Coordinates of C-alpha atoms and ligand atoms in Angstrom, one line a residue:
X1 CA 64.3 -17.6 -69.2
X2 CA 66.8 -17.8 -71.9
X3 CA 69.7 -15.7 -72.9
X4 CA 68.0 -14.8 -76.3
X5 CA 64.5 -14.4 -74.8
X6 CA 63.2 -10.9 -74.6
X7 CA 61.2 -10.3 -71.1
X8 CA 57.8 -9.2 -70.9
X9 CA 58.3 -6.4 -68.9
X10 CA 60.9 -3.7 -70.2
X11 CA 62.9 -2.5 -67.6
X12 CA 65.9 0.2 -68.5
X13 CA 68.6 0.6 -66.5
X14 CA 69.2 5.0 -66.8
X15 CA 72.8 6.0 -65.2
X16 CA 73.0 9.2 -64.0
X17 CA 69.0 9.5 -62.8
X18 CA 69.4 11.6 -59.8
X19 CA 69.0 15.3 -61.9
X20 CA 68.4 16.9 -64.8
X21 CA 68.5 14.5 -68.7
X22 CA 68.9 11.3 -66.6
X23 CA 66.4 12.1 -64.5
X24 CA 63.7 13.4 -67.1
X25 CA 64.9 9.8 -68.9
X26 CA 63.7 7.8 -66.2
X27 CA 60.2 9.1 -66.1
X28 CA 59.3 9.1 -69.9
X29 CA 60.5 5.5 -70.1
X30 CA 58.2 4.9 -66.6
X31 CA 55.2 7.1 -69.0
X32 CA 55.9 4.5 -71.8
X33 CA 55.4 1.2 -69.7
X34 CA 59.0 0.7 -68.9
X35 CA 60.1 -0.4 -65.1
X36 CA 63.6 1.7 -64.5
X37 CA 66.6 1.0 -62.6
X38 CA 68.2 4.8 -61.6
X39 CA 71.7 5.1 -60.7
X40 CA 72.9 8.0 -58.1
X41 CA 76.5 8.6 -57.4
X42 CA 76.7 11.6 -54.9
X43 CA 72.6 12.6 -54.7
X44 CA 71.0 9.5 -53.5
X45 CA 67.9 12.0 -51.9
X46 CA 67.9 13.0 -56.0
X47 CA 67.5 9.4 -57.2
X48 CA 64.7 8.4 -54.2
X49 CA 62.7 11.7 -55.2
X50 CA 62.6 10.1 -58.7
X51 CA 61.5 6.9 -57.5
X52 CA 58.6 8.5 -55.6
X53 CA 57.7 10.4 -58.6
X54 CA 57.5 6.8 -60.7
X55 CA 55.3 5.2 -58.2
X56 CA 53.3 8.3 -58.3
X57 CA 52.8 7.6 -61.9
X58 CA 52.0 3.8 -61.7
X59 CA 55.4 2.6 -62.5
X60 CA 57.9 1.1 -60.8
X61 CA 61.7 2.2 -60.0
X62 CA 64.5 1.3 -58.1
X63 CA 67.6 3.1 -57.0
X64 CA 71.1 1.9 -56.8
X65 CA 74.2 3.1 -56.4
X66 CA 76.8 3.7 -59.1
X67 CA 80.2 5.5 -59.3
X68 CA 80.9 5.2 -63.1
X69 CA 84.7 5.8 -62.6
X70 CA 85.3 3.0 -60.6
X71 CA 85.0 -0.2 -63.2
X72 CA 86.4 -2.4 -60.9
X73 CA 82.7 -2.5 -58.8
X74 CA 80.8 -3.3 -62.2
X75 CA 80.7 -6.9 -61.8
X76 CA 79.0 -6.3 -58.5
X77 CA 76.8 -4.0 -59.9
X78 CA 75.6 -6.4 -62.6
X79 CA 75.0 -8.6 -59.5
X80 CA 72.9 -6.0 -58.5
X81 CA 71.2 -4.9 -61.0
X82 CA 70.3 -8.8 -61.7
X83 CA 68.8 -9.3 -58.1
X84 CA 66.9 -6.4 -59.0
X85 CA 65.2 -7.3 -61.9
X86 CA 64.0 -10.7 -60.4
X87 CA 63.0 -9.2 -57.0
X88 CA 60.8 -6.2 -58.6
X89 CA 60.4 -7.2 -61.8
X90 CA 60.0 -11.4 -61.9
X91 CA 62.6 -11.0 -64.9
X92 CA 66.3 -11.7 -65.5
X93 CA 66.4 -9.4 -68.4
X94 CA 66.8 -5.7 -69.0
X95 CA 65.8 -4.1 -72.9
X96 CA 67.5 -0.6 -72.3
X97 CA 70.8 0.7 -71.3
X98 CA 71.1 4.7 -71.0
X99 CA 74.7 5.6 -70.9
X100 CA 73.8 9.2 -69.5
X101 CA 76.2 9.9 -66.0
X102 CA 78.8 12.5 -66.8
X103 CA 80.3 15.6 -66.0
X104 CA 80.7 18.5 -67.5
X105 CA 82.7 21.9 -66.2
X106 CA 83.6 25.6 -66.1
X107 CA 85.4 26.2 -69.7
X108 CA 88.8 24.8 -69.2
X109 CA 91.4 26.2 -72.5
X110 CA 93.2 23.5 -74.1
X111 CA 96.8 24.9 -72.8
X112 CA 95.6 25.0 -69.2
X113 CA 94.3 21.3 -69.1
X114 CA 96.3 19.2 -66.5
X115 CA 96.6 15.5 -67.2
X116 CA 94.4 14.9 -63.8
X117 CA 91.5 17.1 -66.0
X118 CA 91.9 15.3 -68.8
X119 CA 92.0 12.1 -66.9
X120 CA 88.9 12.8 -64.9
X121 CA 86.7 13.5 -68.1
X122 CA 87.6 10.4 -69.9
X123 CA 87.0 8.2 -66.6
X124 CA 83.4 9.6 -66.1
X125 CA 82.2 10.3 -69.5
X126 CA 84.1 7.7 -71.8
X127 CA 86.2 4.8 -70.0
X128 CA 83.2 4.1 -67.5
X129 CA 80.2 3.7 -70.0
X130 CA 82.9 1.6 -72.3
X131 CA 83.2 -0.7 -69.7
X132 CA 79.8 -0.5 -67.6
X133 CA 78.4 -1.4 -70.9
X134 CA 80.6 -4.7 -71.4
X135 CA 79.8 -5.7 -68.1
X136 CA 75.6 -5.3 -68.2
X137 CA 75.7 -6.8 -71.7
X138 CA 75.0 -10.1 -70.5
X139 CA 71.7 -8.8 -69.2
X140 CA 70.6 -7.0 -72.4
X141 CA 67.9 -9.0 -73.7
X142 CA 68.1 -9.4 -77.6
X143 CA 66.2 -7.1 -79.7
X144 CA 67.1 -4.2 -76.6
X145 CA 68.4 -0.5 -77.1
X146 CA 71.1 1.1 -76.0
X147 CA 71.2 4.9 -75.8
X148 CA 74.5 6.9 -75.6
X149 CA 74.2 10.4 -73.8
X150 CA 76.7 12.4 -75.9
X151 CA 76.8 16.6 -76.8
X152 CA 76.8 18.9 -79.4
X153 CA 80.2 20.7 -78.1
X154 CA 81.6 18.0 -80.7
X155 CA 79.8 19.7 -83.6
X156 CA 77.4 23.0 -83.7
X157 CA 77.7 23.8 -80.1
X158 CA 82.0 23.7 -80.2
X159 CA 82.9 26.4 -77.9
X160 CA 86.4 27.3 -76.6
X161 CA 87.3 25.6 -73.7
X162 CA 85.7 22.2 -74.0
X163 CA 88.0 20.2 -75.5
X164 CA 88.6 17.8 -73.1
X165 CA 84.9 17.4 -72.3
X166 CA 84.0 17.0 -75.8
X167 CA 86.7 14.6 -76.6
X168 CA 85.2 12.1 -74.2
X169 CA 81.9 12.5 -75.7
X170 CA 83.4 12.2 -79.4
X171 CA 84.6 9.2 -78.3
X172 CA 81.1 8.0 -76.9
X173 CA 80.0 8.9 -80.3
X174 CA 82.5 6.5 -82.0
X175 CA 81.6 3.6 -79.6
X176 CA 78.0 4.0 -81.0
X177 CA 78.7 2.9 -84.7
X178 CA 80.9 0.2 -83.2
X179 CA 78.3 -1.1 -80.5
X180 CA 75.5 -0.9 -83.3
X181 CA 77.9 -2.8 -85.8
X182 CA 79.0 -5.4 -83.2
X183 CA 75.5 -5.8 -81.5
X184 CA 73.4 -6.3 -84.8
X185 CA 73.3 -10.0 -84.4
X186 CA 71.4 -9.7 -81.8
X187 CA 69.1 -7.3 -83.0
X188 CA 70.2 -4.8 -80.1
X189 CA 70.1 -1.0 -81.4
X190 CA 72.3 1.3 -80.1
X191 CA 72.1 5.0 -80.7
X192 CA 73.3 8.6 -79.3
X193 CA 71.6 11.4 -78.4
X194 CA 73.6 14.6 -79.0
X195 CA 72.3 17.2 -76.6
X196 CA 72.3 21.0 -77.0
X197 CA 72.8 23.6 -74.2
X198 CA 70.3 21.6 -71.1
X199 CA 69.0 23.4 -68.2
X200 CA 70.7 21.0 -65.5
X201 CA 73.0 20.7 -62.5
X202 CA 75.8 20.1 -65.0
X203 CA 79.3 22.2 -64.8
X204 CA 78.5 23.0 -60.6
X205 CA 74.7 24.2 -61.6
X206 CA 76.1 26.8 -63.9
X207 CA 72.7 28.1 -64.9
X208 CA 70.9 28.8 -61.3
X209 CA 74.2 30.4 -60.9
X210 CA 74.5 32.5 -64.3
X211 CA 71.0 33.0 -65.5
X212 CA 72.6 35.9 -67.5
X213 CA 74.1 33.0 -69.9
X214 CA 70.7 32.3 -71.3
X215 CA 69.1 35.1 -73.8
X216 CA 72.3 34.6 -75.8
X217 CA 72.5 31.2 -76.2
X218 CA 68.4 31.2 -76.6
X219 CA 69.4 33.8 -79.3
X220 CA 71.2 31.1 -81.1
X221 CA 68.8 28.4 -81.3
X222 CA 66.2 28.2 -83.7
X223 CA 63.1 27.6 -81.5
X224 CA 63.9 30.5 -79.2
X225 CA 65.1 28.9 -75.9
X226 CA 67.4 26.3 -73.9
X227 CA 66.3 22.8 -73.7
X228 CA 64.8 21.9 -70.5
X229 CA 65.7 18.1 -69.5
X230 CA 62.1 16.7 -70.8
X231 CA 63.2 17.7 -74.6
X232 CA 66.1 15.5 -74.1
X233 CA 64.6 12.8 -71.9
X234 CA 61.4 12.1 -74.0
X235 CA 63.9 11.6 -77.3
X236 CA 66.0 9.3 -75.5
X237 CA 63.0 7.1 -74.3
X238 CA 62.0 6.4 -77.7
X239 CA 64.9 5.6 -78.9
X240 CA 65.2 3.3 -75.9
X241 CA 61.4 2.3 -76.9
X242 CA 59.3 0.3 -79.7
X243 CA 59.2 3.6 -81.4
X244 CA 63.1 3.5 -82.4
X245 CA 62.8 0.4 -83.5
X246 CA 64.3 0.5 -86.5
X247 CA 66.7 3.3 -85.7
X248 CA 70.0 2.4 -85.1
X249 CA 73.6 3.9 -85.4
X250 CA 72.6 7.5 -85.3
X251 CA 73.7 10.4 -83.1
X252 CA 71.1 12.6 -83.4
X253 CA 71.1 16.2 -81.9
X254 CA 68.4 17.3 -79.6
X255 CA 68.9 21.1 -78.8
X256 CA 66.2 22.7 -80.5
X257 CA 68.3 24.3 -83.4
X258 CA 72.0 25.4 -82.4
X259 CA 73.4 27.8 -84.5
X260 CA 71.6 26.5 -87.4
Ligands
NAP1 N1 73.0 20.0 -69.6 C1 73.6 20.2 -70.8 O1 73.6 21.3 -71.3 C2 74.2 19.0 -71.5 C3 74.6 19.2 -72.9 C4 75.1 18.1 -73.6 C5 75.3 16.9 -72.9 N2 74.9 16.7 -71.6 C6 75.1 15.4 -71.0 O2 73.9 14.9 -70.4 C7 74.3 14.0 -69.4 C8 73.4 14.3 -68.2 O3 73.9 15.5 -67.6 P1 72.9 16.6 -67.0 O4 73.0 17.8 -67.9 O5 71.5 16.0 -66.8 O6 73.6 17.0 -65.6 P2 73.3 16.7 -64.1 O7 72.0 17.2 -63.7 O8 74.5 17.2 -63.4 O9 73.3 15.1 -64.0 C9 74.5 14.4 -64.1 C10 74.2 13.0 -63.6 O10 75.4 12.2 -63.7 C11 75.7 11.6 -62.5 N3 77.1 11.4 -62.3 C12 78.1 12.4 -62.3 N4 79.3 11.8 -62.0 C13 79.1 10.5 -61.8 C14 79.9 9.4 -61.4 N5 81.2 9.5 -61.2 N6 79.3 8.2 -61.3 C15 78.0 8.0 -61.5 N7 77.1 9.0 -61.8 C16 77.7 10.2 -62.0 C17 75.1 12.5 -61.4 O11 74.9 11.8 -60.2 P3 74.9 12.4 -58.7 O12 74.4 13.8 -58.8 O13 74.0 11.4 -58.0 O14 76.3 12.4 -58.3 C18 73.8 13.0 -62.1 O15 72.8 12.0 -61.9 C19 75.8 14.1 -69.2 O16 76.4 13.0 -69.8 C20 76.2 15.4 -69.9 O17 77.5 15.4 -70.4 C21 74.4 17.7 -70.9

């Protein structure tokens, strides 16, 4: 197959796919036809379950391991990710990238941040996608999506104590225009979705912890509730999908109505 040539099986490759947005991602792109690399880091029993749950729905997955702040095993990766897509898929071609592993955290006040804190947000959620990104790009067929996992803490959900947090997703948000500017040529879209408060593992499984948080930040949203990962996942499979086809460049918020 040819660099330019665009497979006939999409496969998306979904960081992050063990839990919660990346997780939900996985199987609404397996719903829509796609075949789906998932990437674990620490929960590899997470990313398996997934896998199961594709097969269960006709589709096929495959699980590999990824720590997203450690750039220096992305060329191996690729590797990896290439012997994939021929063994499962008969392809050496992927149409989606879903940027979505990161962390998150217990609020953490600007004048209390440690340069290790700081440092650790930007690895995970801004310097690893930057660079995972460069190194699958090779394998993005032409005409492919990219999706960006972002969060409205840069915008209607800013809260104290997130500023190192949403700094790294700000920055994910600026790589967007610039990946959708520099990628046109080759038809690849790239967009962000912005989610609102997601009921996930994120920040140590805050809400099985703290289900107290909820009513009040339910109380904010317009449609009455959190978002449950599916609200996020579906939005970023078709954006991923034919259906965002002629969407690119756009962050767009998925969190039900945030102090709107
Ligand atoms: N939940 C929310 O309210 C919310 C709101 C706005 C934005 N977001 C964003 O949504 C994305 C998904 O988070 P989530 O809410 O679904 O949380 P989650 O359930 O905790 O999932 C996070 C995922 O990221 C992976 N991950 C974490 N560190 C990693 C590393 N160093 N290398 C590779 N993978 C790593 C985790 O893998 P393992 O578990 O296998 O280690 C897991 O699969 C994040 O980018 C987050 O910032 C979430």
């Amino acid at each position: 197959m040819s660099a330019s040539s665009t497979p006939n099986v999409p496969v998306a490759v979904v960081t992050g796919a063990s839990s919660g947005i990346g997780r939900a991602t996985a199987t609404a792109l397996a719903r829509r036809g796609s075949g789906v690399v998932v990437t674990y880091n620490r929960n590899p029993d997470g990313a398996h379950e997934v896998v199961r749950e594709i097969a269960d729905l006709g589709g096929t997955a495959v699980a590999l391991e990824l720590d997203i702040a450690r750039p220096e095993s992305f060329s191996a990766f690729r590797d990896q990710v290439g012997e994939t897509l021929s063994e499962h898929w008969r392809t050496d071609r992927l149409t989606a990238l879903v940027n979505n592993a990161g962390v998150g955290g217990v609020p953490l006040m600007f004048a209390d941040t440690t340069e290790e804190q700081f440092d650790a947000f930007m690895q995970v959620n801004l310097r690893g996608p930057y660079f995972l990104t460069q190194a699958l790009l090779p394998l993005l067929a032409d005409g492919g999506a990219i999706v960006n996992v972002t969060s409205n803490a840069t915008g209607a959900g800013l809260t104290a104590g997130y500023s190192a947090y949403a700094i790294s997703k700000g920055g994910m948000a600026t790589l967007t225009r610039y990946l959708a500017k520099e990628l046109s040529p080759r038809g690849i879209r790239v967009n962000a979705v912005s989610p609102g408060v997601t009921r996930t593992r994120l920040g140590g499984d805050a809400f099985a912890k703290h289900p107290e948080m909820i009513p009040a930040i339910a109380e904010h949203t317009a449609l009455g509730r959190i978002g449950e990962p599916e609200d996020v996942g579906m939005m970023i499979a078709a954006l991923a999908s034919e259906e965002g086809r002629w969407v690119t460049a756009q962050e767009i918020e998925v969190s039900g109505g945030y102090n709107f």
